[in-house]
């Protein structure tokens, strides 16, 4: 293919760029293994929630499963990133994936034994979250070593497709499997699907973190050093500020059960549609992500995407027709997926390899904790004023916040992927 033909393909590409899957067998195995295991984890998450409710009949008890997974993610997020910057990331990824596999087998074994113990389910959920907290920084840090910088946006779009597909397809399949064959079948399927992730990690080469001096990292990486590094790197710091702006100021999901009834005259099924709409939008954003590789101003793209999220949420607060509300939430989800692609790409391309694990640890804390803070903000404002004020006001606050970030971070708006500066 001539250079002119390649440029023409790049200009006309609409669907997700599959180049990373074609050029890197290691990334291809890792992506496929993660996709299969994400679907299995989605099945298990729903199955555990259903089983807890069957045992207790309490919605509060079901809600505690979310807390059991949140606490390990937040507490271990920063530390797991430091571990990923100290040891062989392949071994860490393999060890944590093996731990998740053993826990899935444990869930299946307990179900086959007929044991109904909510405390045991909570413990397994917490340990699974701990394994994920260890696995995620290691896995994310590997991608920049497996692919050239120019393929990172495409790879991150494919990774977004993986997580979104797992979040959508996994619970749907979990509901069907539990309904037809019971909890034992759902947990068994999850255990089997995890073997794909284990195989992918097993086939990877050794990945000790690189030091700035060209050697391999040795000794214990400090969380404090990672935070100090982030404090002196304005572009990387802005990726977290922009995400917090969206997730804390304009996160309406806690109000979905309320607005489903008050605004759209619906019920639990309507709430389910509202929850699914952003995920569907994110999936579509990943599927039609071929054009993202042509964007060079990644910082500006992040600010525009987050501004679009806030704008769509603000207008959603004014919508009183269900189809329009779902469309706006899908637009918001699409914008969020685009923001995520460029934020991850900046973390991978602009950070030195010896710091990537710790920055991914911060990413886990922000992604896990930000939406929960947003739930608290939205619920508090809705109680003090109204759901409409909480949603529309939050969206407008997000847009304003993004504008202020852009004015104060001129270097971020001028960030160029051809010369990534942290």
Short mmCIF file of N, CA and C in Angstrom, two decimals, residues 51 55 110 115-122:
data_model
loop_
_atom_site.label_atom_id
_atom_site.label_comp_id
_atom_site.label_asym_id
_atom_site.label_seq_id
_atom_site.Cartn_x
_atom_site.Cartn_y
_atom_site.Cartn_z
N UNK A 51 -28.20 -13.17 44.18
CA UNK A 51 -28.13 -14.17 45.24
C UNK A 51 -28.23 -13.52 46.62
N UNK A 55 -31.17 -14.30 49.38
CA UNK A 55 -30.88 -14.75 50.74
C UNK A 55 -31.48 -13.81 51.78
N UNK A 110 -18.91 -22.90 46.20
CA UNK A 110 -19.87 -22.60 47.26
C UNK A 110 -21.29 -22.81 46.77
N UNK A 115 -24.18 -23.68 49.88
CA UNK A 115 -23.93 -22.79 51.02
C UNK A 115 -24.50 -21.40 50.70
N UNK A 116 -25.33 -20.88 51.58
CA UNK A 116 -25.90 -19.53 51.39
C UNK A 116 -25.46 -18.65 52.55
N UNK A 117 -24.34 -17.99 52.36
CA UNK A 117 -23.74 -17.16 53.41
C UNK A 117 -23.41 -15.80 52.80
N UNK A 118 -24.15 -14.77 53.20
CA UNK A 118 -23.95 -13.44 52.64
C UNK A 118 -22.57 -12.90 52.98
N UNK A 119 -22.11 -13.15 54.19
CA UNK A 119 -20.78 -12.69 54.58
C UNK A 119 -19.70 -13.26 53.68
N UNK A 120 -19.85 -14.51 53.30
CA UNK A 120 -18.88 -15.14 52.41
C UNK A 120 -18.91 -14.48 51.03
N UNK A 121 -20.10 -14.16 50.54
CA UNK A 121 -20.21 -13.48 49.25
C UNK A 121 -19.56 -12.10 49.31
N UNK A 122 -19.80 -11.37 50.41
CA UNK A 122 -19.17 -10.06 50.57
C UNK A 122 -17.65 -10.19 50.55
#
